[in-house]
C-alpha positions as a Python dict, from the first residue, in 0.01 Angstrom:
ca = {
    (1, 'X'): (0, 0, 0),
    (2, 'X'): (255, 261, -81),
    (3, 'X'): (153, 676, -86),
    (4, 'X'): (245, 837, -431),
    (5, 'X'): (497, 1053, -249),
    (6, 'X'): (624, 823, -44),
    (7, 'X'): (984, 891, -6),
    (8, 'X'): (961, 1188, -189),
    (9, 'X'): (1084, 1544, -13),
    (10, 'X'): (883, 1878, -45),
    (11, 'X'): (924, 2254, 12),
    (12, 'X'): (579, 2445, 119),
    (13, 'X'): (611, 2816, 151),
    (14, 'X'): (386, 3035, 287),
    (15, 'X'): (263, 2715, 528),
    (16, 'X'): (174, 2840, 805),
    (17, 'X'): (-188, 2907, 752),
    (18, 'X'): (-451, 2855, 562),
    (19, 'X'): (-366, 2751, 144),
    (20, 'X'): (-24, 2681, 221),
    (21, 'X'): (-95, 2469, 546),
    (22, 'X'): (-325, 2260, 401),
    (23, 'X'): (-112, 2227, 133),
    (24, 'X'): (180, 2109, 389),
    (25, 'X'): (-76, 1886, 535),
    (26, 'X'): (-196, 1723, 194),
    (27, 'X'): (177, 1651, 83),
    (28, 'X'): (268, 1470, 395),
    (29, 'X'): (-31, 1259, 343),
    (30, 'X'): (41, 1186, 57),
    (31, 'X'): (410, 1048, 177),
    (32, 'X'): (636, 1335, 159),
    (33, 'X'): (845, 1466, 403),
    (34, 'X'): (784, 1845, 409),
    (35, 'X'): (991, 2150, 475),
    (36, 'X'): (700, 2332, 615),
    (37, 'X'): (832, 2712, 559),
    (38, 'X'): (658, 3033, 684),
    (39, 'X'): (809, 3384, 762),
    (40, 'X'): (485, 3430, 1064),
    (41, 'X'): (473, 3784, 1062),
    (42, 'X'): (108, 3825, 1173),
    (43, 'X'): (-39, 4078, 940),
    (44, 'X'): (-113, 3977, 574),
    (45, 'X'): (7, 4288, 478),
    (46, 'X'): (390, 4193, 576),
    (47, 'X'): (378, 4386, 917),
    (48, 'X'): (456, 4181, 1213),
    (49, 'X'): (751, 4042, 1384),
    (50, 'X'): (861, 3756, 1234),
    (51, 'X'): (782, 3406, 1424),
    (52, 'X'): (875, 3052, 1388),
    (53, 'X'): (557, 3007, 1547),
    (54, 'X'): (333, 2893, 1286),
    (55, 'X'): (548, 2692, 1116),
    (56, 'X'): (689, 2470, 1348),
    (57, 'X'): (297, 2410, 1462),
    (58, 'X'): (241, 2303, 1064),
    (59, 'X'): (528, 2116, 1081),
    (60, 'X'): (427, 1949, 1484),
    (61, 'X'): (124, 1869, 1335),
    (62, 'X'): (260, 1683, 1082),
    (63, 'X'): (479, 1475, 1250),
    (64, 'X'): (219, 1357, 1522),
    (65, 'X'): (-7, 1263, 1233),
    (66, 'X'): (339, 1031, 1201),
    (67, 'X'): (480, 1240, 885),
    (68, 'X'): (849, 1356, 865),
    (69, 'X'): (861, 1729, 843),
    (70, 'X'): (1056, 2046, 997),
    (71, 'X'): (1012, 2389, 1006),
    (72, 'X'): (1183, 2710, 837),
    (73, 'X'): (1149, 3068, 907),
    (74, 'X'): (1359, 3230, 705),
    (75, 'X'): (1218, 3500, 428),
    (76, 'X'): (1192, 3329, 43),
    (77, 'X'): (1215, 3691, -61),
    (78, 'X'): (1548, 3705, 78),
    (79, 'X'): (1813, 3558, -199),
    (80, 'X'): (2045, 3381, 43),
    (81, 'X'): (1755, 3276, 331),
    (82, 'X'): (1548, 3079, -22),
    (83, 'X'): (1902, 2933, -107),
    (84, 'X'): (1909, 2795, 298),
    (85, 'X'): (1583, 2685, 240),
    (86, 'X'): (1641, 2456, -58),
    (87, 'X'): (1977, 2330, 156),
    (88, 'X'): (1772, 2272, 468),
    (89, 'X'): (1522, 2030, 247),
    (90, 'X'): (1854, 1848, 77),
    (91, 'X'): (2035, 1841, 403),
    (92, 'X'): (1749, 1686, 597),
    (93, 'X'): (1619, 1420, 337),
    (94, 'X'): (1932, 1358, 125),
    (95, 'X'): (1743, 1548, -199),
    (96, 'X'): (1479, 1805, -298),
    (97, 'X'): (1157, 1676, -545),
    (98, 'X'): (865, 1872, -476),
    (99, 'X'): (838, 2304, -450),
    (100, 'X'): (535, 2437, -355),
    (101, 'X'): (542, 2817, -392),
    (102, 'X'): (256, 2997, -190),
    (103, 'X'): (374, 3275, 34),
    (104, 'X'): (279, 3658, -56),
    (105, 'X'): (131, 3954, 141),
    (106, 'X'): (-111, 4206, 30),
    (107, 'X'): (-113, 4590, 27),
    (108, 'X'): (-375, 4667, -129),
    (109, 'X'): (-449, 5055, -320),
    (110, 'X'): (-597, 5170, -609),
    (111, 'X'): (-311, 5249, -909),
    (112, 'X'): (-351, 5654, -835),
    (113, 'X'): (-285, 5634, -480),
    (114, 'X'): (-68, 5371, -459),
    (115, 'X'): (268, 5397, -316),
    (116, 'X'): (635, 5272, -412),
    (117, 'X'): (662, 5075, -117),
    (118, 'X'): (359, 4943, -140),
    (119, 'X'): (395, 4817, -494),
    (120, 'X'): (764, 4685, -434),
    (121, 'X'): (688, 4503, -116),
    (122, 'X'): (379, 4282, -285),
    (123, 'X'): (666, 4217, -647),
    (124, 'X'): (949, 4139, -392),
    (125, 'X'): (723, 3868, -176),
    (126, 'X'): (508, 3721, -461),
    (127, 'X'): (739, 3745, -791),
    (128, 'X'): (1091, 3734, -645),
    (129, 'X'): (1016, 3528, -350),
    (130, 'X'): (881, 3246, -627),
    (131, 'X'): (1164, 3301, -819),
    (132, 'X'): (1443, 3262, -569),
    (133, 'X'): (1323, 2960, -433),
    (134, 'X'): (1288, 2787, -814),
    (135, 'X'): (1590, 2917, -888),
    (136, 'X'): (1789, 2731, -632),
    (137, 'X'): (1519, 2410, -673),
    (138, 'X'): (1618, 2442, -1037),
    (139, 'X'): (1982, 2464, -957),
    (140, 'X'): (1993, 2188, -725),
    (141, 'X'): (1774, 1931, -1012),
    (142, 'X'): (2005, 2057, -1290),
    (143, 'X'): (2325, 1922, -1128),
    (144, 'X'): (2159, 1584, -1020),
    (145, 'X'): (2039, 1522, -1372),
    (146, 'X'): (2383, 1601, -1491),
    (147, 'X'): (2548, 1369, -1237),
    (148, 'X'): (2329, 1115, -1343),
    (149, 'X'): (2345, 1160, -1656),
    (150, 'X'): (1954, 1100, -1698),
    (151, 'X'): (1646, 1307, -1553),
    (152, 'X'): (1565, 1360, -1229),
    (153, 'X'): (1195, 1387, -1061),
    (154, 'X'): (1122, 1751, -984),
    (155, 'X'): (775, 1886, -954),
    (156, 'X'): (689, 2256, -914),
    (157, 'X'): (368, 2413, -828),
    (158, 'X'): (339, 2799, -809),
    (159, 'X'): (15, 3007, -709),
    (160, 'X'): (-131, 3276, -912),
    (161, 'X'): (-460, 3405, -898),
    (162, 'X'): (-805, 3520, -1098),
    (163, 'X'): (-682, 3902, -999),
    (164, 'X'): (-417, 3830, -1294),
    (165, 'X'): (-704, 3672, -1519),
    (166, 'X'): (-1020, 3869, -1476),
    (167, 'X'): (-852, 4197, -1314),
    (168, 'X'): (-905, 4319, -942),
    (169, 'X'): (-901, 4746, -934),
    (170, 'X'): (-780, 4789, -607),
    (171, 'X'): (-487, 4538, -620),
    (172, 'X'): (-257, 4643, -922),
    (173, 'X'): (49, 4527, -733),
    (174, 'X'): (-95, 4204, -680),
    (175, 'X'): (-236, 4120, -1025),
    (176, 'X'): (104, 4233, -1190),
    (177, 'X'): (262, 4002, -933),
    (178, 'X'): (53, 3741, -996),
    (179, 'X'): (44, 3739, -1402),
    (180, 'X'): (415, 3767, -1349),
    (181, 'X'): (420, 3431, -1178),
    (182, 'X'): (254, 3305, -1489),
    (183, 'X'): (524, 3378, -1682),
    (184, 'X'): (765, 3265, -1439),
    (185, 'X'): (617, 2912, -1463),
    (186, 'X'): (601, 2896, -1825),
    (187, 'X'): (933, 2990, -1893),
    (188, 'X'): (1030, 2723, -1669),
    (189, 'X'): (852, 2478, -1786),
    (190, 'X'): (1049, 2546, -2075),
    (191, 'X'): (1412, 2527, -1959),
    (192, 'X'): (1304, 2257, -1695),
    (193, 'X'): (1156, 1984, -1893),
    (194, 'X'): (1473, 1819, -2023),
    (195, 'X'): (1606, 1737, -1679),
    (196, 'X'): (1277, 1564, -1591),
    (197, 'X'): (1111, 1841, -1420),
    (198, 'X'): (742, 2035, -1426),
    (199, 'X'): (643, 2353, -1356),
    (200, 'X'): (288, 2422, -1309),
    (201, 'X'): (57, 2741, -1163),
    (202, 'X'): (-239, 2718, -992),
    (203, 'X'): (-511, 3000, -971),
    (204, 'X'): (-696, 2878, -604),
    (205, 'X'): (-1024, 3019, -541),
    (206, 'X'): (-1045, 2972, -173),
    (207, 'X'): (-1121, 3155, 189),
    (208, 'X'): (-780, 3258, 350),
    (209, 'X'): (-694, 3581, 547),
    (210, 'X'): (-571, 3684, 219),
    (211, 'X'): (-900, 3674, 31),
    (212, 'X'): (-1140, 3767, 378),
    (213, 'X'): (-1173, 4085, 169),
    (214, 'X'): (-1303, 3920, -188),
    (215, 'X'): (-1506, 3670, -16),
    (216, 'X'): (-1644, 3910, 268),
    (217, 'X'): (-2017, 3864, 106),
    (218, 'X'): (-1995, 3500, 80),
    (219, 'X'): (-1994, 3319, 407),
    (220, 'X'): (-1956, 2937, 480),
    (221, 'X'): (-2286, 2751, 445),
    (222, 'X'): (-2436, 2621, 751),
    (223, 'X'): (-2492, 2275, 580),
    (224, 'X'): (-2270, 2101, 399),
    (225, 'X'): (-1944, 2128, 243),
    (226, 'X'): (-1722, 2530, 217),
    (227, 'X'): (-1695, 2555, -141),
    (228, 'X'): (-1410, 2773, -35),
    (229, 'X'): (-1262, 2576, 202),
    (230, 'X'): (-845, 2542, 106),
    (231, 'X'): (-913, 2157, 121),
    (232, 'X'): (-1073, 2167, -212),
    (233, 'X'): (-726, 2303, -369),
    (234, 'X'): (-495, 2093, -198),
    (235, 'X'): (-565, 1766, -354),
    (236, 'X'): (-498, 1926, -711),
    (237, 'X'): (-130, 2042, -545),
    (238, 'X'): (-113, 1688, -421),
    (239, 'X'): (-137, 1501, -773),
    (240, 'X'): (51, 1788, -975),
    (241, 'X'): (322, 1684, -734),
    (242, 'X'): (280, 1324, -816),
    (243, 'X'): (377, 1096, -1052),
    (244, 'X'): (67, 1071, -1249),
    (245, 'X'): (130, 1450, -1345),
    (246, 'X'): (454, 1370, -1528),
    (247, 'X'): (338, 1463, -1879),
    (248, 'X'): (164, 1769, -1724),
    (249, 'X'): (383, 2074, -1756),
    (250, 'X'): (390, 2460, -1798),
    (251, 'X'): (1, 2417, -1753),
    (252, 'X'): (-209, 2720, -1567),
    (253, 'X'): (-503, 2601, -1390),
    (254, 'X'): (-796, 2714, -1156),
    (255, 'X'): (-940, 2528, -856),
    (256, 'X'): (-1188, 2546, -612),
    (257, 'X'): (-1504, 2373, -442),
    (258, 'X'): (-1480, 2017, -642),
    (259, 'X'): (-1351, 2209, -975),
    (260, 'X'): (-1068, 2251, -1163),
    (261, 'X'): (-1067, 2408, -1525),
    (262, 'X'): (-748, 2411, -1762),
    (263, 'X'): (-673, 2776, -1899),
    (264, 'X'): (-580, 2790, -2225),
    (265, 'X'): (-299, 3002, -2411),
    (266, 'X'): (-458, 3343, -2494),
    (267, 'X'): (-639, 3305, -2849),
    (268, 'X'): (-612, 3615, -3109),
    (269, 'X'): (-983, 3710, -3081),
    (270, 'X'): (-1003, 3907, -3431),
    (271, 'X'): (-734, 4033, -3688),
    (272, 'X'): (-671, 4300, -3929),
    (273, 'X'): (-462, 4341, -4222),
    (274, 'X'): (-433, 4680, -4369),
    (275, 'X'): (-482, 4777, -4717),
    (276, 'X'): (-119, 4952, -4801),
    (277, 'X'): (170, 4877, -4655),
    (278, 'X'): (125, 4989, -4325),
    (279, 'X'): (-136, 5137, -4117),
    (280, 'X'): (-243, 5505, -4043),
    (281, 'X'): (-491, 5636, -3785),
    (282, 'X'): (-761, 5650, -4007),
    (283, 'X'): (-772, 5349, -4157),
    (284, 'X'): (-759, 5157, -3767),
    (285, 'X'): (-1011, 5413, -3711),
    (286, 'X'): (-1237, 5272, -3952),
    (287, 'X'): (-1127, 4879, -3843),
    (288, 'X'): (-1135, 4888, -3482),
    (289, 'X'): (-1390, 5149, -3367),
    (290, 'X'): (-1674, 4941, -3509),
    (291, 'X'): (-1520, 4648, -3369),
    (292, 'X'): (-1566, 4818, -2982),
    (293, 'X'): (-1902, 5002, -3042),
    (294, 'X'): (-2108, 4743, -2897),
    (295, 'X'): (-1929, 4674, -2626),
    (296, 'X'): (-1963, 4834, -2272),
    (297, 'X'): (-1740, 5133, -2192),
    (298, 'X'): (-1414, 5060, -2033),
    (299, 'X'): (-1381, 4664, -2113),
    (300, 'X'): (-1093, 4524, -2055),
    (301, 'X'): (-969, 4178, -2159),
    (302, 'X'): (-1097, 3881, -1931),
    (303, 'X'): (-990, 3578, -1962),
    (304, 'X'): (-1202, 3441, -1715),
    (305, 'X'): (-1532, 3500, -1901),
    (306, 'X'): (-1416, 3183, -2119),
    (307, 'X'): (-1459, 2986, -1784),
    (308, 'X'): (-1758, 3188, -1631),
    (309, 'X'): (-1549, 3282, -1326),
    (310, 'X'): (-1630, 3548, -1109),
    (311, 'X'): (-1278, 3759, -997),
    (312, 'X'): (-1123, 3572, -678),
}
């Protein structure tokens, strides 16, 4: 019986450890040969020397499970390393289908203390680091289809998180990355779709060095199944890479522990029309203040409380 990615090719960033690992590990399952790419610096803050360490053990691992799959080091934040990256994948196995974006760091401070480095290193790893590598994926699936003269198969799966949905105080770096990301993926969705390819986001709830912090209160069960565990998200990055997801595009959804729940386009929650031609203080006074009064000080807008998430 064939795999539904047999013969396919993928890009994993970030797969080295934990999400993106098992991600790396799910794909080649699944059929694909991977480009199993991590930058293996060993703090998740960025700090560390870099290492081809944990990616060529992904990438070991994979082949001795009898999977195709090599390693890259290079940094996707770096223009020119993500455009090696997409020409390792097409030089190794002849094309490029599948892009799973999933590396990032954290440096974590609240918006008063925080400082510039601090906020440019987490935009440069998360938002530019999934940009570079779709644009070069994009590139590479725009020629092909234009060779061709018909579309191509490209799948894309980027990683948000609930930080950009629901808020997270300490991390304002990381949420703006993350909601940034969003919009990334939407947009190209968008300019994507008529050469046959997806774009997609995911928002994973699960227990990596990345989230030790969120999760600290919530250790694995003795019995039974790690609603945590990065195996529940995998699967979802498994079929969104697929070929049963072909009519699934510019779609943001959130997974963990046996659930996944489809995020809607923001809703207008209430509307106002003013009396004259245009508004003055007084007369939003008199719309919106009631409209606020009941609720608690300092709300902000949460998406998330449409799904009954907790922040992850």
């Amino acid at each position: 019986m064939s795999l539904p990615l047999e013969g396919r090719s993928a890009i994993v960033t970030g797969a080295g450890r934990g999400l993106g690992r098992a991600e790396a590990l799910e794909l080649a399952r699944l059929g694909a040969r991977v480009v199993v790419n991590d930058f293996g610096q060993s703090g998740r803050d960025g700090s560390g020397a870099a290492s081809g360490g944990p990616a060529e053990e992904v990438a070991a691992e994979i082949r001795a499970a009898g999977g195709q799959a090599l390693a890259h080091t290079g940094d996707v934040a770096d223009f020119t390393r993500a455009e090696e990256l997409v020409g390792a994948a097409v030089e190794a196995f002849g094309g490029l289908d599948i892009l799973v974006n999933n590396a990032g760091i954290l440096r974590d401070r609240m918006v008063f203390s925080m400082s510039e480095d601090e906020w440019d290193s987490v935009i440069r790893v998360h938002l530019k680091g999934h940009f570079n590598t779709t644009r070069f994926a994009a590139a590479h699936w725009r020629e092909q289809s234009k060779k061709s003269g018909a579309p191509v198969y490209g799948r894309i799966v980027n990683t948000a998180s609930e930080a950009f949905l629901a808020g997270s105080a300490g991390q304002p770096n990381y949420a703006a990355a993350k909601g940034g990301i969003v919009g990334l993926t939407t947009s190209t969705a968008l300019a994507l779709a008529k050469y046959g390819v997806t774009a997609n986001v995911i928002c994973p709830r699960a227990r990596t060095r990345m989230t030790e912090d969120v999760f600290a209160g919530f250790g694995a069960p003795d019995d039974g199944p790690d609603p945590l565990a990065v195996e529940h998200v995998a699967p979802l990055v498994g079929y969104l890479a697929g070929p049963a997801a072909a009519r699934i595009n510019g779609q943001l959804i959130v997974v963990h522990g046996g659930m996944v729940a489809i995020v809607e386009r923001p809703r207008v929650r209430a509307k106002f029309d003013s009396a004259r031609d245009t508004f003055d203080y007084d007369e939003l006074d008199a719309l919106l203040t009631p409209h606020y009064a009941d609720r608690p000080d300092g709300e902000t807008f949460a998406a998330a409380e449409v799904l009954g998430l907790k922040r992850g």
